[in-house]
């Protein structure tokens, strides 16, 4: 995993093999001091859990400062930070999870959303993102429709 300075076109931070099967999604915190990443799963295995890690970009350490396992059940494919950097959202095809972030922990804030919590059909989520106010989340589906 390598981060580049866009003005000088030179790498300024890197980690060799941050996860066994790579990274599926990542986001910089709003202050640019930390990188939040979500590991990929092995293509042929559901036995290994995905992990959310937070890396301190001011440190040369090859070890994340925070690491949390994502509850198993389905492959997560999207990760997005709230505008204030205090919350995180992950989603897979059928679930959306909200996480609480601090400088020393990542905690599941709510259990995965379920079909009964929405007034219409859910599932087949492809991406989720916070709206600018940070109070609502836009979850997109394969069909192109959105859930707020």
Coordinates of C-alpha atoms in Angstrom, one line a residue:
X1 CA 0.0 0.0 0.0
X2 CA 1.6 3.2 -1.1
X3 CA 0.4 6.8 -0.7
X4 CA 1.8 9.5 -3.1
X5 CA 2.2 13.2 -2.8
X6 CA 0.2 14.6 -5.7
X7 CA 2.3 17.8 -6.0
X8 CA 5.7 16.1 -6.1
X9 CA 4.6 12.7 -7.6
X10 CA 6.7 10.9 -5.0
X11 CA 5.6 8.3 -2.4
X12 CA 5.5 9.6 1.2
X13 CA 4.2 6.5 3.1
X14 CA 4.0 2.8 2.4
X15 CA 3.4 -0.6 4.0
X16 CA 4.4 -3.8 2.5
X17 CA 1.6 -6.4 2.4
X18 CA -0.8 -4.7 4.9
X19 CA -3.1 -7.8 4.8
X20 CA -2.7 -11.3 3.5
X21 CA -5.2 -10.8 0.6
X22 CA -4.8 -7.1 0.0
X23 CA -7.1 -4.1 0.7
X24 CA -10.6 -3.8 -0.7
X25 CA -11.3 -0.2 0.4
X26 CA -9.6 2.7 2.2
X27 CA -10.2 6.3 3.2
X28 CA -8.1 9.1 4.6
X29 CA -9.4 10.8 7.8
X30 CA -10.6 14.4 7.2
X31 CA -7.4 15.8 8.9
X32 CA -5.2 13.6 6.6
X33 CA -3.3 12.1 9.5
X34 CA -4.6 8.6 9.4
X35 CA -5.6 6.0 6.8
X36 CA -8.5 3.6 7.4
X37 CA -8.4 0.4 5.4
X38 CA -10.5 -2.7 5.1
X39 CA -8.9 -6.0 4.2
X40 CA -10.0 -8.3 1.3
X41 CA -11.0 -11.9 1.8
X42 CA -9.4 -14.8 0.1
X43 CA -11.3 -15.4 -3.2
X44 CA -12.1 -19.0 -2.4
X45 CA -12.6 -18.8 1.4
X46 CA -15.2 -17.5 3.8
X47 CA -13.3 -18.7 6.9
X48 CA -11.1 -15.6 7.4
X49 CA -12.7 -12.5 8.7
X50 CA -12.2 -9.1 7.2
X51 CA -10.4 -6.5 9.3
X52 CA -10.6 -2.7 9.6
X53 CA -7.2 -1.1 10.4
X54 CA -6.2 2.5 11.1
X55 CA -2.7 3.5 10.2
X56 CA -0.8 6.6 11.6
X57 CA 0.6 8.3 8.5
X58 CA 3.2 10.2 10.6
X59 CA 4.7 7.0 11.8
X60 CA 7.1 4.8 9.9
X61 CA 5.7 1.8 11.7
X62 CA 4.5 -1.2 9.6
X63 CA 1.8 -1.9 12.2
X64 CA -1.6 -0.4 12.4
X65 CA -2.5 1.6 15.5
X66 CA -6.0 0.1 15.6
X67 CA -7.4 -3.1 14.3
X68 CA -10.9 -4.6 14.5
X69 CA -12.5 -7.7 13.0
X70 CA -15.6 -7.3 11.0
X71 CA -18.3 -9.8 12.1
X72 CA -18.4 -12.7 9.6
X73 CA -21.4 -13.4 7.5
X74 CA -20.8 -11.7 4.2
X75 CA -18.0 -10.1 2.2
X76 CA -17.9 -6.3 2.7
X77 CA -17.0 -4.3 -0.3
X78 CA -17.4 -0.6 0.7
X79 CA -16.0 1.6 3.4
X80 CA -16.7 5.3 3.9
X81 CA -15.8 7.8 6.7
X82 CA -18.2 10.4 7.9
X83 CA -17.3 14.0 7.2
X84 CA -16.2 14.5 10.8
X85 CA -14.1 11.3 10.9
X86 CA -16.0 10.0 13.9
X87 CA -18.0 7.3 12.2
X88 CA -17.5 4.7 9.5
X89 CA -19.9 2.8 7.3
X90 CA -19.2 -0.6 5.7
X91 CA -21.5 -2.6 3.5
X92 CA -21.8 -5.9 1.7
X93 CA -24.5 -7.0 -0.7
X94 CA -27.1 -7.4 2.1
X95 CA -26.0 -5.5 5.1
X96 CA -24.9 -2.0 6.1
X97 CA -22.9 -1.5 9.4
X98 CA -22.1 1.7 11.2
X99 CA -18.9 1.9 13.3
X100 CA -17.7 4.3 15.9
X101 CA -14.1 5.5 15.6
X102 CA -11.7 6.9 18.2
X103 CA -7.9 7.2 18.1
X104 CA -7.6 3.9 19.9
X105 CA -10.6 1.8 18.8
X106 CA -13.0 0.8 16.1
X107 CA -16.3 -0.4 17.6
X108 CA -19.5 -1.7 15.8
X109 CA -22.0 1.0 16.8
X110 CA -25.1 -0.8 15.4
X111 CA -25.9 -4.2 14.3
X112 CA -26.2 -4.7 10.5
X113 CA -29.4 -3.3 9.0
X114 CA -32.1 -5.7 8.1
X115 CA -34.9 -5.6 5.5
X116 CA -37.5 -4.9 8.2
X117 CA -35.8 -1.6 9.1
X118 CA -36.5 -0.1 5.6
X119 CA -39.9 0.7 4.1
X120 CA -38.9 -1.0 0.8
X121 CA -36.8 -3.9 -0.4
X122 CA -33.1 -3.8 0.4
X123 CA -30.1 -5.8 -0.6
X124 CA -27.7 -5.9 -3.5
X125 CA -25.9 -2.9 -2.0
X126 CA -22.9 -1.7 -4.1
X127 CA -21.7 1.4 -2.2
X128 CA -22.6 3.6 0.7
X129 CA -21.5 7.2 1.5
X130 CA -22.3 9.9 4.0
X131 CA -24.1 13.0 2.7
X132 CA -22.3 16.3 3.3
X133 CA -24.1 17.0 6.6
X134 CA -22.9 13.6 8.0
X135 CA -26.4 12.9 9.3
X136 CA -27.7 10.7 6.5
X137 CA -26.2 7.9 4.4
X138 CA -26.8 7.2 0.7
X139 CA -26.8 3.4 0.0
X140 CA -26.8 2.5 -3.7
X141 CA -28.0 -0.8 -5.1
X142 CA -27.1 -2.8 -8.2
X143 CA -30.4 -1.6 -9.8
X144 CA -29.3 2.0 -9.5
X145 CA -31.8 2.9 -6.8
X146 CA -30.8 4.5 -3.5
X147 CA -31.8 4.1 0.1
X148 CA -31.3 7.1 2.5

